């Protein structure tokens, strides 16, 4: 049945049971993106809420695709977004969601890295804010060489309103807050 809570339970089961290297944050990141979406847009519809929960769901299936498998960072990101959209479309079809919900959710997930029409920019902002709020520590542990570039990518794609919300984030350590804020300060100078 295409009820938001039923869809959420199914996506939560996937993200909680992730086998990827980043498994320990897949569930918390998905919940955190939903929280940021609801903070940015309290009346978010079910397509946007489902897209928030499921935008990275491909990472819950085994090996995470690697940047080195692709010619460019954009191609790598596009592959990830299309793969996640396909998994969520299959789930929503199985749960007999309406064509409108499926179409909008698919669009939002496919565009969550770059933004686009309608709510795609809300999802992109929420995803980046959650990166700073929830993912930075594990990202630094797993991908130390890419960390600086990742922070720049996640910050630069934020809207100006979302950039202003970075200061409200409680980083898990003062050291991480200092590292991230230094990178941002350098970008802004
Ligand atoms: Fe994400």
Tab-separated table of C-alpha atoms and ligand atoms in Angstrom:
chain	number	residue	atom	x	y	z
A	1	UNK	CA	0.000	0.000	0.000
A	2	UNK	CA	1.366	3.400	-0.940
A	3	UNK	CA	1.182	4.993	2.470
A	4	UNK	CA	4.158	7.182	3.416
A	5	UNK	CA	4.780	5.244	6.625
A	6	UNK	CA	4.785	1.931	4.745
A	7	UNK	CA	7.223	3.311	2.158
A	8	UNK	CA	9.383	4.752	4.959
A	9	UNK	CA	9.531	1.419	6.770
A	10	UNK	CA	10.696	-0.340	3.599
A	11	UNK	CA	13.401	2.264	2.893
A	12	UNK	CA	14.479	2.265	6.566
A	13	UNK	CA	14.882	-1.536	6.376
A	14	UNK	CA	17.202	-1.087	3.393
A	15	UNK	CA	19.318	1.713	4.870
A	16	UNK	CA	19.554	0.012	8.288
A	17	UNK	CA	20.851	-3.165	6.661
A	18	UNK	CA	23.344	-1.525	4.343
A	19	UNK	CA	26.460	-3.558	3.635
A	20	UNK	CA	28.448	-0.669	2.159
A	21	UNK	CA	31.632	0.702	3.722
A	22	UNK	CA	29.579	3.687	4.853
A	23	UNK	CA	26.842	1.412	6.294
A	24	UNK	CA	26.913	2.975	9.740
A	25	UNK	CA	25.668	6.317	8.442
A	26	UNK	CA	23.291	5.252	5.657
A	27	UNK	CA	20.277	5.087	7.995
A	28	UNK	CA	21.149	8.178	10.035
A	29	UNK	CA	21.908	10.187	6.875
A	30	UNK	CA	18.583	9.262	5.330
A	31	UNK	CA	16.696	10.297	8.521
A	32	UNK	CA	18.771	13.451	8.790
A	33	UNK	CA	18.037	14.499	5.184
A	34	UNK	CA	14.334	14.043	5.902
A	35	UNK	CA	14.671	16.249	9.016
A	36	UNK	CA	16.447	18.964	7.030
A	37	UNK	CA	13.825	18.765	4.260
A	38	UNK	CA	11.079	19.278	6.860
A	39	UNK	CA	13.000	22.190	8.370
A	40	UNK	CA	13.447	23.833	4.958
A	41	UNK	CA	9.940	22.971	3.762
A	42	UNK	CA	7.572	21.937	6.580
A	43	UNK	CA	4.755	21.088	4.140
A	44	UNK	CA	6.945	18.810	1.975
A	45	UNK	CA	4.792	16.363	0.004
A	46	UNK	CA	5.232	12.603	0.119
A	47	UNK	CA	7.378	12.508	-3.045
A	48	UNK	CA	9.901	14.905	-1.501
A	49	UNK	CA	9.873	13.024	1.814
A	50	UNK	CA	10.347	9.663	0.064
A	51	UNK	CA	13.147	11.119	-2.082
A	52	UNK	CA	14.842	12.438	1.077
A	53	UNK	CA	14.839	8.958	2.613
A	54	UNK	CA	15.790	7.067	-0.523
A	55	UNK	CA	18.095	9.355	-2.511
A	56	UNK	CA	21.256	7.377	-1.626
A	57	UNK	CA	19.653	3.948	-1.387
A	58	UNK	CA	21.988	2.356	-3.943
A	59	UNK	CA	24.690	2.582	-1.268
A	60	UNK	CA	22.737	0.087	0.794
A	61	UNK	CA	23.392	-2.610	-1.800
A	62	UNK	CA	26.860	-4.025	-1.402
A	63	UNK	CA	29.850	-2.252	-2.775
A	64	UNK	CA	29.619	1.495	-3.120
A	65	UNK	CA	30.495	2.656	-6.645
A	66	UNK	CA	33.887	4.322	-6.642
A	67	UNK	CA	34.890	7.634	-8.146
A	68	UNK	CA	37.810	5.861	-9.845
A	69	UNK	CA	35.387	3.744	-11.904
A	70	UNK	CA	34.288	6.848	-13.840
A	71	UNK	CA	35.905	9.376	-16.163
A	72	UNK	CA	34.538	12.347	-14.242
A	73	UNK	CA	33.074	13.210	-10.839
A	74	UNK	CA	29.845	14.292	-12.566
A	75	UNK	CA	29.455	10.907	-14.273
A	76	UNK	CA	30.108	9.132	-10.997
A	77	UNK	CA	27.446	11.215	-9.226
A	78	UNK	CA	24.951	10.778	-12.066
A	79	UNK	CA	25.342	7.002	-12.019
A	80	UNK	CA	24.684	6.967	-8.255
A	81	UNK	CA	21.550	9.146	-8.590
A	82	UNK	CA	20.081	7.101	-11.474
A	83	UNK	CA	20.757	3.835	-9.662
A	84	UNK	CA	19.047	5.030	-6.472
A	85	UNK	CA	16.065	6.376	-8.466
A	86	UNK	CA	15.647	3.010	-10.194
A	87	UNK	CA	15.557	1.133	-6.876
A	88	UNK	CA	12.985	3.528	-5.377
A	89	UNK	CA	10.804	3.476	-8.537
A	90	UNK	CA	10.698	-0.337	-8.311
A	91	UNK	CA	9.684	-0.118	-4.633
A	92	UNK	CA	6.980	2.510	-5.258
A	93	UNK	CA	5.635	0.485	-8.196
A	94	UNK	CA	5.470	-2.626	-6.011
A	95	UNK	CA	3.591	-0.615	-3.363
A	96	UNK	CA	1.188	0.677	-6.045
A	97	UNK	CA	1.964	4.358	-5.593
A	98	UNK	CA	0.376	6.758	-8.058
A	99	UNK	CA	2.133	7.622	-11.306
A	100	UNK	CA	2.423	11.231	-10.094
A	101	UNK	CA	4.229	10.265	-6.884
A	102	UNK	CA	6.509	7.844	-8.761
A	103	UNK	CA	7.320	10.404	-11.467
A	104	UNK	CA	8.107	13.201	-9.023
A	105	UNK	CA	10.142	11.002	-6.655
A	106	UNK	CA	12.142	9.663	-9.614
A	107	UNK	CA	12.888	13.192	-10.841
A	108	UNK	CA	13.944	14.398	-7.389
A	109	UNK	CA	16.318	11.484	-6.763
A	110	UNK	CA	17.787	11.715	-10.256
A	111	UNK	CA	18.501	15.411	-9.663
A	112	UNK	CA	19.464	15.404	-5.983
A	113	UNK	CA	23.142	16.048	-6.696
A	114	UNK	CA	22.669	19.004	-9.002
A	115	UNK	CA	19.217	20.377	-8.211
A	116	UNK	CA	16.667	21.399	-10.793
A	117	UNK	CA	12.987	22.186	-10.922
A	118	UNK	CA	10.477	22.244	-8.100
A	119	UNK	CA	11.734	20.641	-4.928
A	120	UNK	CA	15.023	19.332	-6.347
A	121	UNK	CA	16.904	22.279	-4.833
A	122	UNK	CA	15.316	21.666	-1.411
A	123	UNK	CA	16.550	18.062	-1.532
A	124	UNK	CA	20.020	19.150	-2.668
A	125	UNK	CA	20.272	21.656	0.212
A	126	UNK	CA	19.024	19.109	2.753
A	127	UNK	CA	21.506	16.515	1.472
A	128	UNK	CA	24.450	18.890	1.835
A	129	UNK	CA	23.357	20.166	5.255
A	130	UNK	CA	23.089	16.559	6.403
A	131	UNK	CA	26.598	15.893	5.089
A	132	UNK	CA	27.909	18.545	7.498
A	133	UNK	CA	25.531	17.542	10.278
A	134	UNK	CA	25.817	13.752	10.072
A	135	UNK	CA	28.412	12.453	7.612
A	136	UNK	CA	31.646	14.447	7.909
A	137	UNK	CA	33.372	12.287	10.516
A	138	UNK	CA	32.841	8.967	8.726
A	139	UNK	CA	33.675	10.555	5.387
A	140	UNK	CA	37.027	11.764	6.697
A	141	UNK	CA	37.764	8.302	8.088
A	142	UNK	CA	36.847	6.484	4.869
A	143	UNK	CA	38.045	8.922	2.215
A	144	UNK	CA	40.717	11.177	3.755
A	145	UNK	CA	42.234	12.089	0.381
A	146	UNK	CA	38.888	13.291	-1.020
A	147	UNK	CA	37.735	15.083	2.121
A	148	UNK	CA	38.669	18.661	1.185
A	149	UNK	CA	37.151	18.356	-2.295
A	150	UNK	CA	33.990	16.832	-0.851
A	151	UNK	CA	33.510	19.685	1.641
A	152	UNK	CA	33.964	22.211	-1.194
A	153	UNK	CA	31.456	20.347	-3.407
A	154	UNK	CA	28.892	20.067	-0.605
A	155	UNK	CA	29.264	23.724	0.382
A	156	UNK	CA	29.325	25.259	-3.070
A	157	UNK	CA	26.090	23.603	-4.149
A	158	UNK	CA	24.161	25.054	-1.188
A	159	UNK	CA	21.725	27.933	-1.729
A	160	UNK	CA	22.608	31.125	0.158
A	161	UNK	CA	19.857	30.410	2.696
A	162	UNK	CA	21.211	26.916	3.320
A	163	UNK	CA	24.770	28.294	3.643
A	164	UNK	CA	23.529	30.521	6.448
A	165	UNK	CA	22.281	27.419	8.312
A	166	UNK	CA	25.756	25.836	8.541
A	167	UNK	CA	26.408	27.980	11.615
A	168	UNK	CA	23.478	26.295	13.409
A	169	UNK	CA	25.023	22.825	13.044
A	170	UNK	CA	26.444	21.157	16.141
A	171	UNK	CA	29.548	19.379	14.894
A	172	UNK	CA	30.426	16.269	16.889
A	173	UNK	CA	33.854	17.703	17.734
A	174	UNK	CA	35.416	21.160	17.932
A	175	UNK	CA	38.263	19.853	15.776
A	176	UNK	CA	35.894	18.868	12.951
A	177	UNK	CA	34.120	22.213	13.220
A	178	UNK	CA	37.482	23.993	12.906
A	179	UNK	CA	38.557	21.905	9.880
A	180	UNK	CA	35.265	22.425	8.027
A	181	UNK	CA	34.996	26.116	8.844
A	182	UNK	CA	38.600	26.708	7.716
A	183	UNK	CA	37.861	25.141	4.327
A	184	UNK	CA	34.709	27.258	3.975
A	185	UNK	CA	36.516	30.422	5.053
A	186	UNK	CA	39.189	29.839	2.448
A	187	UNK	CA	36.512	29.392	-0.212
A	188	UNK	CA	34.760	32.599	0.774
A	189	UNK	CA	37.947	34.713	0.923
B	1	LIG	FE1	22.919	11.964	0.428
